[in-house]
Short mmCIF file of N, CA and C in Angstrom, two decimals:
data_model
loop_
_atom_site.label_atom_id
_atom_site.label_comp_id
_atom_site.label_asym_id
_atom_site.label_seq_id
_atom_site.Cartn_x
_atom_site.Cartn_y
_atom_site.Cartn_z
N MET A 1 5.63 -2.88 19.26
CA MET A 1 4.83 -1.89 19.96
C MET A 1 4.02 -1.09 18.94
N LEU A 2 2.77 -0.82 19.30
CA LEU A 2 1.91 0.02 18.49
C LEU A 2 1.47 1.21 19.34
N ILE A 3 1.70 2.41 18.82
CA ILE A 3 1.25 3.63 19.48
C ILE A 3 0.02 4.12 18.72
N VAL A 4 -1.12 4.06 19.36
CA VAL A 4 -2.38 4.48 18.74
C VAL A 4 -2.68 5.88 19.26
N VAL A 5 -2.72 6.84 18.34
CA VAL A 5 -2.95 8.24 18.69
C VAL A 5 -4.29 8.67 18.11
N GLY A 6 -5.22 9.01 18.97
CA GLY A 6 -6.50 9.55 18.53
C GLY A 6 -6.43 11.06 18.57
N LEU A 7 -6.76 11.71 17.46
CA LEU A 7 -6.68 13.16 17.41
C LEU A 7 -7.98 13.81 17.87
N GLY A 8 -7.84 14.99 18.45
CA GLY A 8 -8.96 15.77 18.93
C GLY A 8 -8.45 17.03 19.59
N ASN A 9 -9.35 17.78 20.14
CA ASN A 9 -9.01 18.97 20.91
C ASN A 9 -9.31 18.71 22.37
N PRO A 10 -8.39 19.09 23.26
CA PRO A 10 -8.62 18.84 24.69
C PRO A 10 -9.68 19.79 25.26
N GLY A 11 -10.29 19.35 26.35
CA GLY A 11 -11.22 20.20 27.08
C GLY A 11 -12.67 19.85 26.83
N PRO A 12 -13.53 20.16 27.81
CA PRO A 12 -14.95 19.81 27.71
C PRO A 12 -15.68 20.51 26.58
N ARG A 13 -15.21 21.68 26.19
CA ARG A 13 -15.88 22.43 25.11
C ARG A 13 -15.93 21.63 23.81
N TYR A 14 -14.92 20.81 23.56
CA TYR A 14 -14.81 20.09 22.29
C TYR A 14 -15.18 18.62 22.39
N ARG A 15 -15.54 18.16 23.58
CA ARG A 15 -15.72 16.72 23.83
C ARG A 15 -16.61 16.04 22.80
N SER A 16 -17.72 16.63 22.44
CA SER A 16 -18.65 15.96 21.53
C SER A 16 -18.57 16.50 20.10
N SER A 17 -17.48 17.19 19.77
CA SER A 17 -17.36 17.75 18.42
C SER A 17 -16.99 16.69 17.39
N ARG A 18 -17.28 16.98 16.15
CA ARG A 18 -16.90 16.09 15.05
C ARG A 18 -15.39 15.86 15.02
N HIS A 19 -14.64 16.89 15.38
CA HIS A 19 -13.18 16.84 15.33
C HIS A 19 -12.59 15.90 16.37
N ASN A 20 -13.39 15.42 17.31
CA ASN A 20 -12.86 14.59 18.39
C ASN A 20 -13.15 13.10 18.22
N LEU A 21 -13.42 12.65 17.01
CA LEU A 21 -13.67 11.23 16.79
C LEU A 21 -12.45 10.38 17.14
N GLY A 22 -11.26 10.90 16.92
CA GLY A 22 -10.06 10.16 17.29
C GLY A 22 -10.00 9.90 18.78
N PHE A 23 -10.31 10.91 19.58
CA PHE A 23 -10.37 10.75 21.04
C PHE A 23 -11.40 9.69 21.40
N ARG A 24 -12.58 9.78 20.79
CA ARG A 24 -13.65 8.84 21.12
C ARG A 24 -13.26 7.41 20.78
N CYS A 25 -12.54 7.22 19.69
CA CYS A 25 -12.11 5.87 19.30
C CYS A 25 -11.09 5.34 20.30
N VAL A 26 -10.15 6.17 20.72
CA VAL A 26 -9.16 5.75 21.72
C VAL A 26 -9.86 5.40 23.04
N ASP A 27 -10.86 6.18 23.43
CA ASP A 27 -11.63 5.86 24.64
C ASP A 27 -12.30 4.50 24.52
N LEU A 28 -12.87 4.21 23.35
CA LEU A 28 -13.52 2.93 23.11
C LEU A 28 -12.51 1.79 23.18
N LEU A 29 -11.34 1.97 22.57
CA LEU A 29 -10.31 0.94 22.64
C LEU A 29 -9.86 0.69 24.07
N ALA A 30 -9.67 1.75 24.84
CA ALA A 30 -9.26 1.61 26.24
C ALA A 30 -10.30 0.80 27.02
N ALA A 31 -11.57 1.11 26.82
CA ALA A 31 -12.64 0.38 27.52
C ALA A 31 -12.67 -1.08 27.06
N ARG A 32 -12.55 -1.30 25.77
CA ARG A 32 -12.59 -2.65 25.21
C ARG A 32 -11.43 -3.50 25.74
N TRP A 33 -10.27 -2.89 25.87
CA TRP A 33 -9.07 -3.63 26.29
C TRP A 33 -8.83 -3.59 27.79
N GLY A 34 -9.67 -2.87 28.52
CA GLY A 34 -9.54 -2.83 29.97
C GLY A 34 -8.31 -2.10 30.47
N ILE A 35 -7.91 -1.05 29.76
CA ILE A 35 -6.80 -0.21 30.22
C ILE A 35 -7.32 1.21 30.38
N GLN A 36 -6.73 1.93 31.32
CA GLN A 36 -7.26 3.25 31.64
C GLN A 36 -6.34 4.36 31.17
N LEU A 37 -6.94 5.39 30.60
CA LEU A 37 -6.21 6.59 30.17
C LEU A 37 -6.07 7.52 31.37
N THR A 38 -5.10 7.23 32.21
CA THR A 38 -4.94 8.01 33.44
C THR A 38 -3.57 8.65 33.57
N ASP A 39 -2.64 8.30 32.69
CA ASP A 39 -1.28 8.84 32.77
C ASP A 39 -1.26 10.19 32.04
N ARG A 40 -1.38 11.28 32.81
CA ARG A 40 -1.47 12.62 32.23
C ARG A 40 -0.08 13.24 32.14
N ARG A 41 0.42 13.35 30.94
CA ARG A 41 1.71 13.98 30.68
C ARG A 41 1.47 15.36 30.09
N GLU A 42 2.54 16.13 29.93
CA GLU A 42 2.38 17.49 29.40
C GLU A 42 1.78 17.49 28.00
N LYS A 43 2.21 16.56 27.16
CA LYS A 43 1.78 16.57 25.75
C LYS A 43 0.66 15.59 25.42
N ALA A 44 0.37 14.61 26.32
CA ALA A 44 -0.64 13.61 25.99
C ALA A 44 -1.14 12.92 27.26
N VAL A 45 -2.35 12.39 27.16
CA VAL A 45 -2.91 11.49 28.16
C VAL A 45 -2.70 10.09 27.61
N LEU A 46 -2.15 9.19 28.44
CA LEU A 46 -1.72 7.88 27.97
C LEU A 46 -2.35 6.73 28.72
N ALA A 47 -2.38 5.59 28.06
CA ALA A 47 -2.68 4.31 28.67
C ALA A 47 -1.73 3.31 28.04
N GLN A 48 -1.24 2.38 28.83
CA GLN A 48 -0.35 1.36 28.32
C GLN A 48 -0.87 -0.01 28.72
N GLY A 49 -0.65 -0.97 27.85
CA GLY A 49 -1.06 -2.33 28.15
C GLY A 49 -0.55 -3.27 27.08
N PHE A 50 -1.09 -4.48 27.10
CA PHE A 50 -0.73 -5.47 26.09
C PHE A 50 -2.01 -5.98 25.46
N GLN A 51 -1.95 -6.19 24.18
CA GLN A 51 -3.09 -6.72 23.43
C GLN A 51 -2.53 -7.69 22.40
N ARG A 52 -3.02 -8.92 22.45
CA ARG A 52 -2.55 -9.96 21.52
C ARG A 52 -1.03 -10.09 21.57
N GLY A 53 -0.46 -9.98 22.77
CA GLY A 53 0.97 -10.15 22.96
C GLY A 53 1.83 -8.97 22.56
N GLU A 54 1.21 -7.88 22.11
CA GLU A 54 1.97 -6.70 21.68
C GLU A 54 1.75 -5.55 22.66
N LYS A 55 2.84 -4.83 22.95
CA LYS A 55 2.70 -3.65 23.80
C LYS A 55 1.91 -2.59 23.04
N ILE A 56 0.96 -1.99 23.74
CA ILE A 56 0.10 -0.97 23.16
C ILE A 56 0.22 0.30 24.00
N VAL A 57 0.32 1.42 23.31
CA VAL A 57 0.20 2.72 23.95
C VAL A 57 -0.99 3.41 23.30
N LEU A 58 -1.95 3.83 24.10
CA LEU A 58 -3.06 4.64 23.61
C LEU A 58 -2.78 6.07 24.04
N ALA A 59 -2.99 7.02 23.14
CA ALA A 59 -2.67 8.41 23.46
C ALA A 59 -3.72 9.36 22.89
N LYS A 60 -4.03 10.39 23.71
CA LYS A 60 -4.85 11.51 23.28
C LYS A 60 -4.02 12.77 23.52
N PRO A 61 -3.60 13.43 22.45
CA PRO A 61 -2.77 14.63 22.63
C PRO A 61 -3.45 15.68 23.50
N ARG A 62 -2.65 16.38 24.29
CA ARG A 62 -3.15 17.49 25.09
C ARG A 62 -2.89 18.81 24.36
N THR A 63 -2.31 18.72 23.19
CA THR A 63 -2.14 19.89 22.33
C THR A 63 -3.42 20.06 21.53
N PHE A 64 -3.65 21.24 21.01
CA PHE A 64 -4.81 21.41 20.14
C PHE A 64 -4.51 20.76 18.79
N MET A 65 -5.55 20.47 18.05
CA MET A 65 -5.46 19.71 16.81
C MET A 65 -4.34 20.21 15.90
N ASN A 66 -4.25 21.52 15.70
CA ASN A 66 -3.26 22.07 14.76
C ASN A 66 -1.83 21.85 15.22
N ASN A 67 -1.62 21.45 16.47
CA ASN A 67 -0.28 21.20 17.00
C ASN A 67 -0.10 19.73 17.38
N SER A 68 -0.83 18.84 16.77
CA SER A 68 -0.75 17.42 17.09
C SER A 68 0.66 16.86 16.89
N GLY A 69 1.41 17.43 15.99
CA GLY A 69 2.77 16.95 15.74
C GLY A 69 3.65 17.03 16.97
N GLU A 70 3.45 18.04 17.82
CA GLU A 70 4.23 18.15 19.06
C GLU A 70 4.01 16.93 19.94
N ALA A 71 2.77 16.51 20.09
CA ALA A 71 2.45 15.36 20.92
C ALA A 71 3.03 14.08 20.33
N VAL A 72 2.93 13.93 19.01
CA VAL A 72 3.45 12.72 18.37
C VAL A 72 4.98 12.67 18.49
N GLU A 73 5.66 13.80 18.32
CA GLU A 73 7.11 13.83 18.54
C GLU A 73 7.45 13.37 19.95
N TYR A 74 6.71 13.88 20.93
CA TYR A 74 6.92 13.48 22.32
C TYR A 74 6.75 11.97 22.48
N LEU A 75 5.67 11.42 21.92
CA LEU A 75 5.40 9.99 22.05
C LEU A 75 6.50 9.14 21.43
N LEU A 76 6.96 9.52 20.25
CA LEU A 76 8.01 8.76 19.58
C LEU A 76 9.31 8.81 20.38
N THR A 77 9.61 9.97 20.95
CA THR A 77 10.82 10.09 21.77
C THR A 77 10.68 9.29 23.07
N ARG A 78 9.56 9.42 23.73
CA ARG A 78 9.36 8.75 25.02
C ARG A 78 9.39 7.23 24.89
N PHE A 79 8.77 6.71 23.84
CA PHE A 79 8.65 5.26 23.71
C PHE A 79 9.65 4.66 22.72
N GLY A 80 10.50 5.51 22.13
CA GLY A 80 11.50 5.00 21.20
C GLY A 80 10.88 4.39 19.96
N GLY A 81 9.75 4.92 19.56
CA GLY A 81 9.05 4.38 18.40
C GLY A 81 9.47 5.06 17.11
N SER A 82 8.91 4.56 16.03
CA SER A 82 9.13 5.15 14.71
C SER A 82 7.77 5.51 14.13
N PRO A 83 7.74 6.41 13.14
CA PRO A 83 6.44 6.78 12.54
C PRO A 83 5.67 5.57 12.00
N GLY A 84 6.37 4.56 11.52
CA GLY A 84 5.69 3.37 11.02
C GLY A 84 5.04 2.55 12.11
N GLY A 85 5.40 2.78 13.37
CA GLY A 85 4.82 2.09 14.51
C GLY A 85 3.66 2.84 15.14
N LEU A 86 3.20 3.87 14.45
CA LEU A 86 2.04 4.65 14.89
C LEU A 86 0.79 4.17 14.17
N LEU A 87 -0.35 4.46 14.75
CA LEU A 87 -1.62 4.44 14.05
C LEU A 87 -2.35 5.69 14.51
N VAL A 88 -2.54 6.64 13.60
CA VAL A 88 -3.20 7.90 13.93
C VAL A 88 -4.66 7.79 13.48
N ILE A 89 -5.58 8.09 14.39
CA ILE A 89 -7.02 7.99 14.11
C ILE A 89 -7.60 9.39 14.17
N TYR A 90 -8.33 9.77 13.11
CA TYR A 90 -8.88 11.12 13.07
C TYR A 90 -10.09 11.20 12.14
N ASP A 91 -10.83 12.30 12.29
CA ASP A 91 -12.01 12.57 11.48
C ASP A 91 -11.60 13.05 10.10
N ASP A 92 -12.48 12.85 9.12
CA ASP A 92 -12.19 13.31 7.77
C ASP A 92 -13.47 13.74 7.07
N MET A 93 -13.50 15.02 6.67
CA MET A 93 -14.66 15.58 5.96
C MET A 93 -14.79 15.06 4.54
N GLU A 94 -13.71 14.54 3.98
CA GLU A 94 -13.75 14.07 2.60
C GLU A 94 -14.35 12.68 2.45
N LEU A 95 -14.60 12.03 3.58
CA LEU A 95 -15.25 10.72 3.55
C LEU A 95 -16.69 10.87 4.02
N PRO A 96 -17.61 10.10 3.44
CA PRO A 96 -18.99 10.15 3.90
C PRO A 96 -19.10 9.73 5.36
N LEU A 97 -20.11 10.21 6.04
CA LEU A 97 -20.35 9.87 7.44
C LEU A 97 -20.31 8.35 7.63
N GLY A 98 -19.47 7.91 8.55
CA GLY A 98 -19.37 6.49 8.88
C GLY A 98 -18.40 5.68 8.05
N HIS A 99 -17.90 6.23 6.98
CA HIS A 99 -16.96 5.53 6.10
C HIS A 99 -15.58 5.51 6.75
N LEU A 100 -14.88 4.39 6.68
CA LEU A 100 -13.52 4.28 7.21
C LEU A 100 -12.53 4.16 6.06
N ARG A 101 -11.33 4.70 6.30
CA ARG A 101 -10.26 4.55 5.30
C ARG A 101 -8.94 4.38 6.04
N LEU A 102 -8.37 3.19 5.94
CA LEU A 102 -7.05 2.89 6.48
C LEU A 102 -6.02 3.06 5.38
N ARG A 103 -4.89 3.65 5.71
CA ARG A 103 -3.77 3.79 4.77
C ARG A 103 -2.48 3.65 5.55
N VAL A 104 -1.43 3.18 4.88
CA VAL A 104 -0.14 3.05 5.54
C VAL A 104 0.71 4.31 5.37
N SER A 105 0.30 5.19 4.46
CA SER A 105 1.04 6.43 4.26
C SER A 105 0.18 7.41 3.48
N GLY A 106 0.69 8.61 3.32
CA GLY A 106 0.00 9.64 2.55
C GLY A 106 0.24 11.01 3.14
N SER A 107 -0.17 12.01 2.40
CA SER A 107 0.00 13.38 2.88
C SER A 107 -0.99 13.66 4.00
N GLY A 108 -0.85 14.82 4.60
CA GLY A 108 -1.80 15.24 5.62
C GLY A 108 -3.11 15.72 5.03
N GLY A 109 -3.15 15.90 3.71
CA GLY A 109 -4.37 16.35 3.05
C GLY A 109 -4.83 17.69 3.60
N ASN A 110 -6.12 17.82 3.79
CA ASN A 110 -6.71 19.05 4.32
C ASN A 110 -6.87 19.02 5.83
N HIS A 111 -6.36 17.98 6.48
CA HIS A 111 -6.54 17.84 7.93
C HIS A 111 -5.35 18.46 8.65
N ASN A 112 -5.60 19.54 9.38
CA ASN A 112 -4.51 20.27 10.04
C ASN A 112 -3.75 19.42 11.06
N GLY A 113 -4.43 18.55 11.76
CA GLY A 113 -3.76 17.69 12.73
C GLY A 113 -2.78 16.75 12.06
N MET A 114 -3.22 16.12 10.98
CA MET A 114 -2.34 15.19 10.27
C MET A 114 -1.22 15.93 9.57
N ARG A 115 -1.51 17.11 9.04
CA ARG A 115 -0.43 17.91 8.42
C ARG A 115 0.62 18.28 9.46
N SER A 116 0.20 18.60 10.67
CA SER A 116 1.13 18.92 11.75
C SER A 116 2.02 17.72 12.06
N ILE A 117 1.44 16.52 12.09
CA ILE A 117 2.20 15.31 12.38
C ILE A 117 3.20 15.02 11.27
N VAL A 118 2.75 15.07 10.02
CA VAL A 118 3.66 14.83 8.89
C VAL A 118 4.82 15.82 8.93
N GLY A 119 4.54 17.09 9.21
CA GLY A 119 5.59 18.09 9.30
C GLY A 119 6.55 17.84 10.44
N ALA A 120 6.03 17.38 11.57
CA ALA A 120 6.87 17.16 12.75
C ALA A 120 7.79 15.97 12.59
N VAL A 121 7.29 14.89 12.02
CA VAL A 121 8.11 13.67 11.92
C VAL A 121 8.82 13.56 10.57
N GLN A 122 8.54 14.49 9.68
CA GLN A 122 9.24 14.60 8.39
C GLN A 122 9.11 13.35 7.51
N THR A 123 7.95 12.72 7.56
CA THR A 123 7.66 11.61 6.65
C THR A 123 6.15 11.47 6.50
N GLN A 124 5.76 10.94 5.35
CA GLN A 124 4.36 10.63 5.12
C GLN A 124 4.06 9.16 5.40
N GLU A 125 5.09 8.42 5.78
CA GLU A 125 4.96 6.98 6.04
C GLU A 125 4.41 6.76 7.45
N ILE A 126 3.18 7.18 7.66
CA ILE A 126 2.52 7.10 8.95
C ILE A 126 1.17 6.39 8.75
N PRO A 127 1.00 5.20 9.30
CA PRO A 127 -0.31 4.56 9.19
C PRO A 127 -1.40 5.41 9.85
N ARG A 128 -2.55 5.45 9.18
CA ARG A 128 -3.65 6.26 9.70
C ARG A 128 -4.99 5.61 9.39
N LEU A 129 -5.95 5.92 10.26
CA LEU A 129 -7.32 5.46 10.11
C LEU A 129 -8.21 6.69 10.16
N ARG A 130 -8.83 6.99 9.01
CA ARG A 130 -9.70 8.15 8.91
C ARG A 130 -11.15 7.70 9.07
N ILE A 131 -11.90 8.48 9.84
CA ILE A 131 -13.32 8.19 10.07
C ILE A 131 -14.13 9.33 9.45
N GLY A 132 -14.99 8.99 8.51
CA GLY A 132 -15.74 9.99 7.77
C GLY A 132 -16.77 10.72 8.61
N ILE A 133 -16.77 12.05 8.44
CA ILE A 133 -17.81 12.88 9.06
C ILE A 133 -18.64 13.59 7.98
N GLY A 134 -18.24 13.43 6.73
CA GLY A 134 -18.95 14.10 5.64
C GLY A 134 -18.63 15.58 5.59
N PRO A 135 -18.95 16.22 4.48
CA PRO A 135 -18.67 17.65 4.33
C PRO A 135 -19.70 18.51 5.05
N PRO A 136 -19.36 19.77 5.30
CA PRO A 136 -20.35 20.66 5.91
C PRO A 136 -21.50 20.92 4.93
N PRO A 137 -22.68 21.22 5.46
CA PRO A 137 -23.79 21.56 4.58
C PRO A 137 -23.47 22.81 3.78
N PRO A 138 -24.09 22.97 2.62
CA PRO A 138 -23.84 24.16 1.81
C PRO A 138 -24.03 25.44 2.63
N GLY A 139 -23.09 26.33 2.51
CA GLY A 139 -23.16 27.61 3.20
C GLY A 139 -22.56 27.61 4.59
N GLN A 140 -22.22 26.45 5.15
CA GLN A 140 -21.62 26.41 6.49
C GLN A 140 -20.10 26.37 6.35
N GLU A 141 -19.44 27.18 7.16
CA GLU A 141 -17.98 27.23 7.16
C GLU A 141 -17.42 25.96 7.79
N THR A 142 -16.20 25.61 7.39
CA THR A 142 -15.56 24.38 7.83
C THR A 142 -15.30 24.36 9.33
N ILE A 143 -14.72 25.41 9.88
CA ILE A 143 -14.31 25.39 11.30
C ILE A 143 -15.51 25.20 12.23
N PRO A 144 -16.59 25.98 12.09
CA PRO A 144 -17.74 25.73 12.97
C PRO A 144 -18.31 24.31 12.79
N TYR A 145 -18.22 23.79 11.56
CA TYR A 145 -18.74 22.44 11.31
C TYR A 145 -17.93 21.39 12.08
N VAL A 146 -16.61 21.39 11.92
CA VAL A 146 -15.81 20.35 12.59
C VAL A 146 -15.80 20.53 14.10
N LEU A 147 -15.95 21.76 14.58
CA LEU A 147 -15.97 21.99 16.03
C LEU A 147 -17.37 21.84 16.63
N GLY A 148 -18.36 21.63 15.76
CA GLY A 148 -19.73 21.44 16.23
C GLY A 148 -20.03 19.99 16.53
N ALA A 149 -21.14 19.79 17.23
CA ALA A 149 -21.58 18.44 17.61
C ALA A 149 -22.32 17.79 16.45
N PHE A 150 -22.38 16.49 16.46
CA PHE A 150 -23.16 15.75 15.48
C PHE A 150 -24.64 16.02 15.70
N GLU A 151 -25.39 15.97 14.63
CA GLU A 151 -26.84 16.09 14.72
C GLU A 151 -27.39 14.79 15.35
N PRO A 152 -28.55 14.87 16.01
CA PRO A 152 -29.09 13.65 16.65
C PRO A 152 -29.20 12.45 15.70
N GLY A 153 -29.58 12.65 14.47
CA GLY A 153 -29.71 11.56 13.51
C GLY A 153 -28.38 10.99 13.05
N GLU A 154 -27.29 11.68 13.35
CA GLU A 154 -25.96 11.20 12.95
C GLU A 154 -25.31 10.32 14.01
N GLU A 155 -25.81 10.37 15.23
CA GLU A 155 -25.14 9.65 16.32
C GLU A 155 -25.09 8.14 16.12
N LYS A 156 -26.15 7.54 15.57
CA LYS A 156 -26.13 6.09 15.36
C LYS A 156 -25.04 5.68 14.37
N PRO A 157 -24.97 6.31 13.16
CA PRO A 157 -23.88 5.91 12.26
C PRO A 157 -22.50 6.24 12.82
N VAL A 158 -22.39 7.30 13.62
CA VAL A 158 -21.10 7.64 14.23
C VAL A 158 -20.70 6.54 15.21
N ALA A 159 -21.64 6.12 16.06
CA ALA A 159 -21.35 5.06 17.03
C ALA A 159 -20.94 3.77 16.31
N GLU A 160 -21.63 3.45 15.22
CA GLU A 160 -21.29 2.25 14.45
C GLU A 160 -19.90 2.38 13.83
N SER A 161 -19.58 3.58 13.34
CA SER A 161 -18.26 3.76 12.72
C SER A 161 -17.15 3.65 13.76
N LEU A 162 -17.40 4.09 14.98
CA LEU A 162 -16.40 3.96 16.04
C LEU A 162 -16.16 2.49 16.40
N VAL A 163 -17.23 1.71 16.46
CA VAL A 163 -17.08 0.27 16.71
C VAL A 163 -16.30 -0.37 15.57
N ASN A 164 -16.64 -0.01 14.33
CA ASN A 164 -15.91 -0.55 13.17
C ASN A 164 -14.44 -0.14 13.20
N ALA A 165 -14.16 1.10 13.61
CA ALA A 165 -12.77 1.57 13.70
C ALA A 165 -12.01 0.77 14.75
N ALA A 166 -12.63 0.54 15.91
CA ALA A 166 -11.99 -0.27 16.95
C ALA A 166 -11.77 -1.70 16.46
N ASP A 167 -12.75 -2.24 15.72
CA ASP A 167 -12.59 -3.57 15.13
C ASP A 167 -11.41 -3.59 14.15
N ALA A 168 -11.24 -2.51 13.40
CA ALA A 168 -10.13 -2.42 12.46
C ALA A 168 -8.79 -2.44 13.19
N VAL A 169 -8.71 -1.76 14.32
CA VAL A 169 -7.46 -1.77 15.10
C VAL A 169 -7.20 -3.18 15.63
N ASP A 170 -8.24 -3.84 16.12
CA ASP A 170 -8.08 -5.23 16.56
C ASP A 170 -7.59 -6.12 15.41
N CYS A 171 -8.12 -5.90 14.23
CA CYS A 171 -7.72 -6.68 13.05
C CYS A 171 -6.24 -6.43 12.71
N ILE A 172 -5.80 -5.18 12.82
CA ILE A 172 -4.39 -4.87 12.57
C ILE A 172 -3.51 -5.69 13.52
N LEU A 173 -3.90 -5.75 14.79
CA LEU A 173 -3.11 -6.48 15.78
C LEU A 173 -3.18 -7.99 15.56
N ALA A 174 -4.35 -8.50 15.21
CA ALA A 174 -4.54 -9.94 15.05
C ALA A 174 -3.96 -10.46 13.74
N GLU A 175 -4.05 -9.64 12.69
CA GLU A 175 -3.65 -10.12 11.37
C GLU A 175 -2.61 -9.19 10.76
N SER A 176 -3.02 -8.09 10.18
CA SER A 176 -2.09 -7.11 9.62
C SER A 176 -2.88 -5.90 9.14
N ILE A 177 -2.16 -4.82 8.88
CA ILE A 177 -2.85 -3.64 8.35
C ILE A 177 -3.37 -3.90 6.95
N ASP A 178 -2.69 -4.74 6.17
CA ASP A 178 -3.18 -5.06 4.83
C ASP A 178 -4.52 -5.79 4.88
N VAL A 179 -4.64 -6.75 5.78
CA VAL A 179 -5.92 -7.45 5.94
C VAL A 179 -6.99 -6.47 6.40
N ALA A 180 -6.63 -5.61 7.37
CA ALA A 180 -7.60 -4.63 7.87
C ALA A 180 -8.05 -3.68 6.77
N MET A 181 -7.12 -3.25 5.90
CA MET A 181 -7.51 -2.37 4.80
C MET A 181 -8.49 -3.07 3.88
N ASN A 182 -8.25 -4.33 3.56
CA ASN A 182 -9.16 -5.06 2.68
C ASN A 182 -10.53 -5.25 3.32
N ARG A 183 -10.55 -5.41 4.63
CA ARG A 183 -11.81 -5.69 5.32
C ARG A 183 -12.62 -4.43 5.64
N PHE A 184 -11.93 -3.33 5.97
CA PHE A 184 -12.64 -2.16 6.51
C PHE A 184 -12.69 -0.95 5.58
N ASN A 185 -11.92 -0.95 4.50
CA ASN A 185 -11.95 0.18 3.57
C ASN A 185 -13.11 0.05 2.60
N GLN A 186 -14.30 0.07 3.14
CA GLN A 186 -15.50 0.05 2.31
C GLN A 186 -16.60 0.82 3.00
N ARG A 187 -17.55 1.25 2.23
CA ARG A 187 -18.67 2.01 2.78
C ARG A 187 -19.50 1.11 3.69
N PRO A 188 -19.87 1.61 4.86
CA PRO A 188 -20.71 0.80 5.76
C PRO A 188 -22.04 0.46 5.11
N GLN A 189 -22.59 -0.68 5.48
CA GLN A 189 -23.91 -1.12 4.93
C GLN A 189 -25.01 -0.25 5.48
#
């Protein structure tokens, strides 16, 4: 079983924010795989199905980003999973716009959602897929930047990065995370 958790903030106010790329990727995967995110639980909105013979759970936490660990704890308890059976997808300011980075483990870095998850499950051994949003422009504070919408000129590379991220998840299922890291951990053309 693979539990794919896309990070973001719930509610229409944040729907198109940079911080919600994880949600957008999970939505794309659900559409691609023909499963619907309709199971609304207290801590997450879920979809379940099978892909390439493996049970898949897609999840979008209903907690705010800084409390993502609560939702992940719930998911692991509900589905009897382990942190190694997760794939957490989220935005990252330290990567250039559109750049993907898959890793099988690591710290939460500067990302509050990932730090919350690492703290909640008490391990850094959590597979993750980071989608680059680039740093804020000089003089702009971090919080308004990540909670703000992409500029019109950024939407095309963002859309391409989401397709590449979904392709990376398909590759993980079809082959392995190691193959996906070799294939997708590079700057987009």
